[in-house]
Short mmCIF file of N, CA and C in Angstrom, two decimals:
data_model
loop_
_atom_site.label_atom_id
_atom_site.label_comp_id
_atom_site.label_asym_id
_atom_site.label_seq_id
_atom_site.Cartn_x
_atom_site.Cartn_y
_atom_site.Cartn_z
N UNK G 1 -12.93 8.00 17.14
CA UNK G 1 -11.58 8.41 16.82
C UNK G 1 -10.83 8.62 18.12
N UNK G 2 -9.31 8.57 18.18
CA UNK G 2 -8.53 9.15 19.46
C UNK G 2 -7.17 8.94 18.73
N UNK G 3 -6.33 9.55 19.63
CA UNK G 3 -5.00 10.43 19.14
C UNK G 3 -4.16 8.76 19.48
N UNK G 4 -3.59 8.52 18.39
CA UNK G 4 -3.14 6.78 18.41
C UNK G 4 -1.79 7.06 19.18
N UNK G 5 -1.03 7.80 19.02
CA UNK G 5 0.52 8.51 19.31
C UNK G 5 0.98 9.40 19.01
N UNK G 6 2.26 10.19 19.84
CA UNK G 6 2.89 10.98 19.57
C UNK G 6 4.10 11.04 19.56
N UNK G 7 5.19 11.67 18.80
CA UNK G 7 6.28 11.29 18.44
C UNK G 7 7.37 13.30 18.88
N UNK G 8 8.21 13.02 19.59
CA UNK G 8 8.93 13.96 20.13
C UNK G 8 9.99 14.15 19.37
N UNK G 9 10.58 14.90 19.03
CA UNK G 9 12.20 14.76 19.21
C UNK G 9 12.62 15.68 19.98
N UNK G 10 14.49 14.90 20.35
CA UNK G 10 14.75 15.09 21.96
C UNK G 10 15.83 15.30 21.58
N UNK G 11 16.16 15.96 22.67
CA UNK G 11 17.53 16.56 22.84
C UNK G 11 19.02 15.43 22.96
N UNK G 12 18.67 14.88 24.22
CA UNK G 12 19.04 13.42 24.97
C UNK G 12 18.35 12.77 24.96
N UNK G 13 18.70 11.96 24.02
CA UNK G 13 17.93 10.53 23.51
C UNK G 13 17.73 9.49 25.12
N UNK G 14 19.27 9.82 25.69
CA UNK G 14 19.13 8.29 26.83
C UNK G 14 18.74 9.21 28.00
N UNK G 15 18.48 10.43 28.23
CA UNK G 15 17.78 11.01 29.70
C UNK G 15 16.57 10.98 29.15
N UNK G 16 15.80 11.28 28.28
CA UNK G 16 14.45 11.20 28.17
C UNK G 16 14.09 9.77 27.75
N UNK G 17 14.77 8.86 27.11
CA UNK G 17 13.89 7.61 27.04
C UNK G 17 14.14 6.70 29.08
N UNK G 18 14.97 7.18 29.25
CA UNK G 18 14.67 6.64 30.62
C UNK G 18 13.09 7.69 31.54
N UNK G 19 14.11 8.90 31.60
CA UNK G 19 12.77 10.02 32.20
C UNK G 19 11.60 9.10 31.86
N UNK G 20 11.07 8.90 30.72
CA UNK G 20 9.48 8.73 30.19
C UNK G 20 9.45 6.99 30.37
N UNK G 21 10.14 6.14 30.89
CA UNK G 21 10.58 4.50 31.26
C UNK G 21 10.14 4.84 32.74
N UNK G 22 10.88 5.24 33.43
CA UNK G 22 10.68 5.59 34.99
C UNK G 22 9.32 6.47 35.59
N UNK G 23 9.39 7.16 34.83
CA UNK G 23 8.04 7.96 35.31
C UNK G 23 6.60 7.41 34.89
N UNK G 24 6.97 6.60 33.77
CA UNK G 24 5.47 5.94 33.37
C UNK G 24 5.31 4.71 33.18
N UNK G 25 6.40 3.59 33.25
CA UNK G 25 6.51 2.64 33.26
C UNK G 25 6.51 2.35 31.93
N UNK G 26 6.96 3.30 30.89
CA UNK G 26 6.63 2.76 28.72
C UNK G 26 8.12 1.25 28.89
N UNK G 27 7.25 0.73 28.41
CA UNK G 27 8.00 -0.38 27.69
C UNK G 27 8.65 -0.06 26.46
N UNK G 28 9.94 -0.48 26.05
CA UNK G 28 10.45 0.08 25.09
C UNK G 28 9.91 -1.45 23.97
N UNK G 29 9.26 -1.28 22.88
CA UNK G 29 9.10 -2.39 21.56
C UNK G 29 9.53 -2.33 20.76
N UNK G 30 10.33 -1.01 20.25
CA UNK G 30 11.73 -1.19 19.32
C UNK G 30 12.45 -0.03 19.42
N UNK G 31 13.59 -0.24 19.28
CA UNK G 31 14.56 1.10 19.11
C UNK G 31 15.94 0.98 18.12
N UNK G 32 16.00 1.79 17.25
CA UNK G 32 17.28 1.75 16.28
C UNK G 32 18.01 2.58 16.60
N UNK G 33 19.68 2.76 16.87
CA UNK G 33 20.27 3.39 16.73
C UNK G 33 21.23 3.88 15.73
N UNK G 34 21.71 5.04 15.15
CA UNK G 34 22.81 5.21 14.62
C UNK G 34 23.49 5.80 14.82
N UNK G 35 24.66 6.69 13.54
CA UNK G 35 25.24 8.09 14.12
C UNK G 35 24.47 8.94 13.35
N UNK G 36 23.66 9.14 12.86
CA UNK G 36 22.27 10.13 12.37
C UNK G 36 21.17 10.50 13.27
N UNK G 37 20.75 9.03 13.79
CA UNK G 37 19.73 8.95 14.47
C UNK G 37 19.27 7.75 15.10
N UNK G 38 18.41 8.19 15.97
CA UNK G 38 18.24 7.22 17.23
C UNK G 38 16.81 7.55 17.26
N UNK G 39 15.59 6.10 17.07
CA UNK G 39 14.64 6.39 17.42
C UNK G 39 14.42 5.14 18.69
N UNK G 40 12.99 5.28 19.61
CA UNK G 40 12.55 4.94 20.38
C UNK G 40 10.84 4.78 20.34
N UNK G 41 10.46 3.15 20.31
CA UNK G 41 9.04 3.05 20.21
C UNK G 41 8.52 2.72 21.81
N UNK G 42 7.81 3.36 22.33
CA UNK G 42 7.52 3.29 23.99
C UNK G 42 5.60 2.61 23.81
N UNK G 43 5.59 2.15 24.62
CA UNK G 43 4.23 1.39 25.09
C UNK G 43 3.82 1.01 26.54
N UNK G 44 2.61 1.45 27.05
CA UNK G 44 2.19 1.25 28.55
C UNK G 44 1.21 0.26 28.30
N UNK G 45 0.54 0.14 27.07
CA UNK G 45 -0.30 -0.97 26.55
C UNK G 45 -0.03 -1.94 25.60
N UNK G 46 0.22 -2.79 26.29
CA UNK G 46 0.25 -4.24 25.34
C UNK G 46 -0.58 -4.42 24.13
N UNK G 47 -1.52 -3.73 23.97
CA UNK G 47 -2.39 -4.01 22.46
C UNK G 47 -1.98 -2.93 21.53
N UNK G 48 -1.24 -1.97 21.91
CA UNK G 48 -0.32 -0.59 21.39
C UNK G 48 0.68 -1.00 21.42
N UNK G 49 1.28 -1.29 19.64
CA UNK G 49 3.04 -0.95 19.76
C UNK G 49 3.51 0.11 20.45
N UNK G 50 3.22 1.02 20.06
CA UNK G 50 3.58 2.35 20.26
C UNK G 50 2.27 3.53 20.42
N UNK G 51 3.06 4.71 22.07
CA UNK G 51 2.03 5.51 22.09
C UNK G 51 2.88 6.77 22.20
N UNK G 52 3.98 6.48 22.25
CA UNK G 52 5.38 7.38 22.27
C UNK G 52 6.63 7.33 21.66
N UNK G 53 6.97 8.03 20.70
CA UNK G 53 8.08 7.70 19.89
C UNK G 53 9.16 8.86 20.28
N UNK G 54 10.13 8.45 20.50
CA UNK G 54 11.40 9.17 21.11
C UNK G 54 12.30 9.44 19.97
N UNK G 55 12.66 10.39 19.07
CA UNK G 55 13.82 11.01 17.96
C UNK G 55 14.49 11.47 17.89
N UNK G 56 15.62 11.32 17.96
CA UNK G 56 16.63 12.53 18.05
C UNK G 56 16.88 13.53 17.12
N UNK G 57 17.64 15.03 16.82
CA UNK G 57 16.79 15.60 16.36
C UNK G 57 16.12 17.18 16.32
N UNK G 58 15.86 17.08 17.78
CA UNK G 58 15.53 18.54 18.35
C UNK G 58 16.59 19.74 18.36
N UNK G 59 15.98 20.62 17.34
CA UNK G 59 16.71 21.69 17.15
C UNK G 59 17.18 22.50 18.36
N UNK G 60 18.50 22.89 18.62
CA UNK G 60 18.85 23.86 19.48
C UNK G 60 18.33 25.00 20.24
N UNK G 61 17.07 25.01 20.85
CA UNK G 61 16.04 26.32 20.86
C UNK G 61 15.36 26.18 22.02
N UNK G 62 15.56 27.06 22.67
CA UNK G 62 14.28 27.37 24.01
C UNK G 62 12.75 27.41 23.27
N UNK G 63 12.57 27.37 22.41
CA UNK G 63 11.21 27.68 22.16
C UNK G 63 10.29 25.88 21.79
N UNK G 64 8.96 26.08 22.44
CA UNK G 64 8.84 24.73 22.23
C UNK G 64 7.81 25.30 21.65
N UNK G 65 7.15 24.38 20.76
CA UNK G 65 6.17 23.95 19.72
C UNK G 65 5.17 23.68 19.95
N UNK G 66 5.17 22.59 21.39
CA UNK G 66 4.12 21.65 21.78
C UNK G 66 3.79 22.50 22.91
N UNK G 67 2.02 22.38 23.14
CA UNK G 67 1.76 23.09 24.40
C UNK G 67 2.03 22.14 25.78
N UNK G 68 1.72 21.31 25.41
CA UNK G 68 1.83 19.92 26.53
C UNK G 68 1.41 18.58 26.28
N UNK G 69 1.91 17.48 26.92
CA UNK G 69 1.93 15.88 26.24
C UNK G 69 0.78 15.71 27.54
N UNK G 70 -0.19 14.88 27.32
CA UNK G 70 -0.58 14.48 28.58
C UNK G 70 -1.11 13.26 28.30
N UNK G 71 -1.04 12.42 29.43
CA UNK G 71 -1.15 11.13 29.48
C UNK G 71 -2.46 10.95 30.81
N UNK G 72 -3.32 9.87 30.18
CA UNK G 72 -4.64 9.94 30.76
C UNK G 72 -3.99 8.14 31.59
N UNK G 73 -4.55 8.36 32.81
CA UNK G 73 -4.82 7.08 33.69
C UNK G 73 -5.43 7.19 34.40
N UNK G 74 -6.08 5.93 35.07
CA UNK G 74 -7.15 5.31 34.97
C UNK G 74 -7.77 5.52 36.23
N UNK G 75 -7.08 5.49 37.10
CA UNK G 75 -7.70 5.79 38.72
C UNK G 75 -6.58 6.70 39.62
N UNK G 76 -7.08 7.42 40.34
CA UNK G 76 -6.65 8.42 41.09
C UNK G 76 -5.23 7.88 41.95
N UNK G 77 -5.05 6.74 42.65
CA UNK G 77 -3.69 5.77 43.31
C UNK G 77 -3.17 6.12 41.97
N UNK G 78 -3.20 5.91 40.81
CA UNK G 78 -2.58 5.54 39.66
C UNK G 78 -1.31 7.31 40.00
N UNK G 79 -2.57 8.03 39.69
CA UNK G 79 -1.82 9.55 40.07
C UNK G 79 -1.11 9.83 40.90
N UNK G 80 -1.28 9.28 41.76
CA UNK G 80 -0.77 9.73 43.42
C UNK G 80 0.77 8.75 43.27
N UNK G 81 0.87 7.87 42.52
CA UNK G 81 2.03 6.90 42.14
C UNK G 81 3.23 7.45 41.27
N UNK G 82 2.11 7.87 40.39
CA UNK G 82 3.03 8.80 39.70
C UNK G 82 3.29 10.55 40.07
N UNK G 83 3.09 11.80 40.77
CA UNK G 83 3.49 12.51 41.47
C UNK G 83 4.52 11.64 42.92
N UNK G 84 4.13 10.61 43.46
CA UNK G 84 5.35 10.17 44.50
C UNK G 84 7.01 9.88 43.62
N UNK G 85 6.63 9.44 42.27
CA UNK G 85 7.23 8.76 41.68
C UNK G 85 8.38 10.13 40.92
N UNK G 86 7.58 11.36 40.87
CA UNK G 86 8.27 13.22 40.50
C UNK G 86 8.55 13.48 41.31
N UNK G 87 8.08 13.39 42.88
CA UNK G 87 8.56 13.87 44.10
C UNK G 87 10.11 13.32 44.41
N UNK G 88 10.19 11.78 44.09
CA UNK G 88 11.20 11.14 44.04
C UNK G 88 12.56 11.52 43.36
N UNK G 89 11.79 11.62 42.49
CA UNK G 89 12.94 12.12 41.33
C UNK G 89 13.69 13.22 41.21
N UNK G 90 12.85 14.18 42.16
CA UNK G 90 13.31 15.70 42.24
C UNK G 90 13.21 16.53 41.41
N UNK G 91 11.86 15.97 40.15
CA UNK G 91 11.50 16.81 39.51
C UNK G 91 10.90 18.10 39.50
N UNK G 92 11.22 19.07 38.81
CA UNK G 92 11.14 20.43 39.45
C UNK G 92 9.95 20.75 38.89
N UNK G 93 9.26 21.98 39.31
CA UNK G 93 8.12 22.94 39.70
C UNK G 93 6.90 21.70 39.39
N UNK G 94 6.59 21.10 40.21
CA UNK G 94 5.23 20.63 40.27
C UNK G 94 3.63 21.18 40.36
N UNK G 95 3.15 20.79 39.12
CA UNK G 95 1.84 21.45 39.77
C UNK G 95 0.40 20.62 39.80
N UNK G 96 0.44 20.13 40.93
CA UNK G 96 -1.08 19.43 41.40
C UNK G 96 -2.10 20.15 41.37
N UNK G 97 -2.98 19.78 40.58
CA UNK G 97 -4.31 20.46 40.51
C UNK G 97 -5.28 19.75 40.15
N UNK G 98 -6.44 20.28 40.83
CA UNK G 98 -7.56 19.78 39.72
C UNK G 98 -8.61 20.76 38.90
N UNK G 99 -9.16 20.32 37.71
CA UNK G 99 -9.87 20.73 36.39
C UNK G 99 -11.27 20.80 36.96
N UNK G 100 -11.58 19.94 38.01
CA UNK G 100 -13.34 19.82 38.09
C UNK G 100 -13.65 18.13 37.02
N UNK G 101 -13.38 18.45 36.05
CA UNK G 101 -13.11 17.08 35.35
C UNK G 101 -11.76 15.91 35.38
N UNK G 102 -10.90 16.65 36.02
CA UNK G 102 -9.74 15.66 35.74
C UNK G 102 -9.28 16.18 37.62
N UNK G 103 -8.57 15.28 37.80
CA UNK G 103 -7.33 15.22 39.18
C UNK G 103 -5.85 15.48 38.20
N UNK G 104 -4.83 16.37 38.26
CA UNK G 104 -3.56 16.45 37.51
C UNK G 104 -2.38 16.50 37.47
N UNK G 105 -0.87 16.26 37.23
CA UNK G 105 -0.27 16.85 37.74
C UNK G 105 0.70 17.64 36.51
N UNK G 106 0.62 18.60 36.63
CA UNK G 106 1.90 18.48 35.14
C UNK G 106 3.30 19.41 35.75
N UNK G 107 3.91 18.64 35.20
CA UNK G 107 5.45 18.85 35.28
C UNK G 107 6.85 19.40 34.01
N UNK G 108 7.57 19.36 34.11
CA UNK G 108 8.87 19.71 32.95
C UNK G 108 9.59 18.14 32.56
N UNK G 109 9.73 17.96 31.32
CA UNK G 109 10.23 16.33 31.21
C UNK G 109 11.76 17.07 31.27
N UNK G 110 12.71 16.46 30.69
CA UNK G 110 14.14 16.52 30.92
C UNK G 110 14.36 17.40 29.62
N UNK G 111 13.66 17.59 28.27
CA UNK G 111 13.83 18.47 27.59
C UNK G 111 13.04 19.98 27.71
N UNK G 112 12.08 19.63 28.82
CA UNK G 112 11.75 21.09 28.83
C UNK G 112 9.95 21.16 28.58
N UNK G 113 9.47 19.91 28.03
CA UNK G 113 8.25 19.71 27.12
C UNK G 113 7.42 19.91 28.57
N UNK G 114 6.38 20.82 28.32
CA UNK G 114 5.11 20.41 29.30
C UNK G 114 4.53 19.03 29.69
N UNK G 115 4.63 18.38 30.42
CA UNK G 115 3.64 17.02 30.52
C UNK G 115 2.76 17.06 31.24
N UNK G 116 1.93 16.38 31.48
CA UNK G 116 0.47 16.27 32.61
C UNK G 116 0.14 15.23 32.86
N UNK G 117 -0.07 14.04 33.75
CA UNK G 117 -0.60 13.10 33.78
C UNK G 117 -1.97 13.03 34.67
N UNK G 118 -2.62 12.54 33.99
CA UNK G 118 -4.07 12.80 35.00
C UNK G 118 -4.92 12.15 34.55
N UNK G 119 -6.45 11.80 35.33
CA UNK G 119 -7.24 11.02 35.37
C UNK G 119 -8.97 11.72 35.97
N UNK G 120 -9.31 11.21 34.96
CA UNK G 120 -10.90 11.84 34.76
C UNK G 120 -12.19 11.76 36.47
N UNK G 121 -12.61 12.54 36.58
CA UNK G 121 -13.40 12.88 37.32
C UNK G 121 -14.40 12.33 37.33
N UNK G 122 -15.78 12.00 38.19
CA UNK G 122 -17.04 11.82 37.57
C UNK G 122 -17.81 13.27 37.43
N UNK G 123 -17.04 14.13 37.23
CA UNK G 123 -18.06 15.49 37.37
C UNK G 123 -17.25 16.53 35.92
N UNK G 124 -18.34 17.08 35.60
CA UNK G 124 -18.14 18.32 34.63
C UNK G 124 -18.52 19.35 35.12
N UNK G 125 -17.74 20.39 35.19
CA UNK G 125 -18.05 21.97 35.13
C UNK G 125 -17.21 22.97 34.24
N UNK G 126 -17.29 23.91 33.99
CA UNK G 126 -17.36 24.89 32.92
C UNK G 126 -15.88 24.93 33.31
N UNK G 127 -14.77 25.31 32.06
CA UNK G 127 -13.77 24.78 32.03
C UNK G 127 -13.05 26.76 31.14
N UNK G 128 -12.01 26.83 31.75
CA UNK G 128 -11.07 26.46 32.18
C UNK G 128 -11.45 26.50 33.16
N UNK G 129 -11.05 25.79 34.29
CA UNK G 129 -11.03 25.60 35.94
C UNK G 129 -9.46 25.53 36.35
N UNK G 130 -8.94 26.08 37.38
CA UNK G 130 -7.91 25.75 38.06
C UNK G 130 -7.93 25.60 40.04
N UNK G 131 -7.89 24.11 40.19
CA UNK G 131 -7.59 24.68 41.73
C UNK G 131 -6.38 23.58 42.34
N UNK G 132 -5.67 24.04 43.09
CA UNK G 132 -4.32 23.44 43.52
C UNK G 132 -5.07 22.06 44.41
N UNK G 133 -4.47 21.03 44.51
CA UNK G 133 -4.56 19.66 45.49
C UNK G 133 -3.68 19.49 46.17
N UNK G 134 -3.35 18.80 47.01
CA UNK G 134 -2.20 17.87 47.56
C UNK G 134 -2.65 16.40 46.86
N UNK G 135 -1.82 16.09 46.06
CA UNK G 135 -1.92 14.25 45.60
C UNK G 135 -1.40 13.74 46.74
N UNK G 136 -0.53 13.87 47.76
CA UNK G 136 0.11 13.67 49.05
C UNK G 136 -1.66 13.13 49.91
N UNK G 137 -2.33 13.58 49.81
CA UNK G 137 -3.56 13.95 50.52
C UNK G 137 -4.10 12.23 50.74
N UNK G 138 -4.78 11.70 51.75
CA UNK G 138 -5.65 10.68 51.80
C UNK G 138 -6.41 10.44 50.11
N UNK G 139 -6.64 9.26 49.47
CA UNK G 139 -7.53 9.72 48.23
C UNK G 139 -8.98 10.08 48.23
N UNK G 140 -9.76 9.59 49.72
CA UNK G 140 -10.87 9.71 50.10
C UNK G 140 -11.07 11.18 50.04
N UNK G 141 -10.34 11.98 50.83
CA UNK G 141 -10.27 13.37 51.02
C UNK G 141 -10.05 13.97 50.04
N UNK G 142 -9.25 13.68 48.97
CA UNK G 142 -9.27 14.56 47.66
C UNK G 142 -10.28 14.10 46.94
N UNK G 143 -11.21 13.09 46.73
CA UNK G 143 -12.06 12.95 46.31
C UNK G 143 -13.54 13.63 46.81
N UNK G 144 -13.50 13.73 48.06
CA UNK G 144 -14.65 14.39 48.81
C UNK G 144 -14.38 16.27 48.84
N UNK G 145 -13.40 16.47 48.58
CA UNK G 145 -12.75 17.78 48.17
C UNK G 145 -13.25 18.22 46.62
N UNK G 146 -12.86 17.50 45.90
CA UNK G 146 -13.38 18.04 44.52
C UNK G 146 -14.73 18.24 44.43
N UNK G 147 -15.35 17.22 44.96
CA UNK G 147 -16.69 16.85 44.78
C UNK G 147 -17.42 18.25 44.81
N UNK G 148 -16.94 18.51 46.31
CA UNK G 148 -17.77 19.73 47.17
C UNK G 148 -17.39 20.70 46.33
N UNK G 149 -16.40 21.07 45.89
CA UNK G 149 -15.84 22.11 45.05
C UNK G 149 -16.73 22.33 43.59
N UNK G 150 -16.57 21.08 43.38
CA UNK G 150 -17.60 20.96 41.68
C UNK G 150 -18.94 21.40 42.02
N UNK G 151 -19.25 20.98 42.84
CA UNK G 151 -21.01 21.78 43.39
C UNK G 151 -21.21 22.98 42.96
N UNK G 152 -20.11 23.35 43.99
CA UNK G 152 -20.52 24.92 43.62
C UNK G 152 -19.83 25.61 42.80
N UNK G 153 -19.49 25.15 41.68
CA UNK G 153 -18.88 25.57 40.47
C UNK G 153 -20.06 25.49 39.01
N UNK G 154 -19.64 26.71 38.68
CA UNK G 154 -20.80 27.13 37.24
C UNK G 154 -20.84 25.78 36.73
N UNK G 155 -21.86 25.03 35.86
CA UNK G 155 -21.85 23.88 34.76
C UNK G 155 -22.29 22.91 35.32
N UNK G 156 -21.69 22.41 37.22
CA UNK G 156 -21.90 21.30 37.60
C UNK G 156 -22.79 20.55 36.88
N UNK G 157 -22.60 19.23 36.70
CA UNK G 157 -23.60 18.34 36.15
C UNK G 157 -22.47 16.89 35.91
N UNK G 158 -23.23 15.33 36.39
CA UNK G 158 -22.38 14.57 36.38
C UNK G 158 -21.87 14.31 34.88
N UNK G 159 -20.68 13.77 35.03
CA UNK G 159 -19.72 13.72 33.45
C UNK G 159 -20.84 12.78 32.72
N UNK G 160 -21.20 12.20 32.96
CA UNK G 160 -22.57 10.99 32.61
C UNK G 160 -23.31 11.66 31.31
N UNK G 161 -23.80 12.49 32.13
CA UNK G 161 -24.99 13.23 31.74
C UNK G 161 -24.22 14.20 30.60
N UNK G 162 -23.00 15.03 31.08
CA UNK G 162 -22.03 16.06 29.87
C UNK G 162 -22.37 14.55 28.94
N UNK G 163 -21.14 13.71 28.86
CA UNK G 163 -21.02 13.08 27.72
C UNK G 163 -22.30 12.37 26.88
N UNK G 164 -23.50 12.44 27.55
CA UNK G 164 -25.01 11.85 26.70
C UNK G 164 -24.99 13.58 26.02
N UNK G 165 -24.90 14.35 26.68
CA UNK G 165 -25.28 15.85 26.15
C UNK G 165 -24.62 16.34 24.84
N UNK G 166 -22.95 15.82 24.41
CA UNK G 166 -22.17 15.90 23.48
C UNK G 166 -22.56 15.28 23.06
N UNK G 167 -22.50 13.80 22.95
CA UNK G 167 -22.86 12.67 22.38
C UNK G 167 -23.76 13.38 20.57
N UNK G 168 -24.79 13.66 21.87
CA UNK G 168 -26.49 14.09 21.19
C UNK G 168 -25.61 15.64 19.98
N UNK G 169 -25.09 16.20 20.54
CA UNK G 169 -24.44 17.34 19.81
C UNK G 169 -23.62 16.85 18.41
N UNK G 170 -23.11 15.91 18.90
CA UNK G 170 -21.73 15.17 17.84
C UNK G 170 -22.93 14.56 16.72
N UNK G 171 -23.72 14.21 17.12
CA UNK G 171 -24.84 13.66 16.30
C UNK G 171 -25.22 14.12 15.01
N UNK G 172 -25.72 15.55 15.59
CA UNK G 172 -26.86 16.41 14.46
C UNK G 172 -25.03 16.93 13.72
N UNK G 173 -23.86 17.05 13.72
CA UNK G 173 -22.84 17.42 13.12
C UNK G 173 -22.90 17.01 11.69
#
């Protein structure tokens, strides 16, 4: 199983379907407009119509619903592309970190929504974890940084080995 898409509604239909165009490269594969409503089908994968749907919609309210959107990619440059790509933009309060399992960054989209974009580790340790990075950093060096860090963190054990360990758990369920 995995989470096929998620569907927002937004405040500003045309600052957030660009925001989430620019910052992640979504291809737009359909969009209707009216004077009711305006939707938006977004895609980073060609075998996915859609992994983001944009609605207009969003009730008048500081209070959000969602804890955070996060978007998984694939190699660490990938990350460091996208934080240059928030740095650029002048997106506000950044926070680089890493999980022990993941490298991260999460940020504020243009409505306010938590986002995170980040990319998996080869290491597991006991979670919640928080420790600050520079994505700015050489990738060699943030990679030889976590590493040492995950050592000596409760759980260590390679993600390899966690996911045969769930695996075996998900099993007897």
């Amino acid at each position: 199983m995995e989470v096929g898409h998620v569907g927002l509604y937004v405040s500003d239909f045309d600052r957030m379907l660009t925001f989430y165009r620019k910052i992640f490269g979504f291809a737009v594969t359909d969009e209707a407009r009216s004077d009711s409503r305006s939707i938006a089908f977004l895609t980073a994968d060609p075998t996915s119509h859609h992994q983001l749907v944009l609605v207009t919609g969003r009730p008048d309210s500081d209070q959000h619903l969602m804890n955070q959107l996060s978007f998984r990619l694939q190699t660490l440059a990938e990350l460091q592309r996208v934080y240059k790509k928030l740095v650029d933009e002048g997106v506000p309060n950044l926070e680089p970190l890493t999980h022990g399992i993941a490298w991260s960054v999460y940020f504020p989209d243009p409505d306010g929504n938590r986002v995170e974009a980040y990319v998996d580790t080869p290491w597991y340790i006991t979670q919640p974890h928080r420790t600050t990075i520079d994505l700015a950093a050489p990738e060699d060096e943030i990679v030889a940084q976590t590493e040492a860090m995950c050592r000596k963190a409760p759980g260590f054990t390679p993600m390899r080995q966690w996911s045969a360990d769930v695996a075996r758990d998900i099993a007897t369920l």
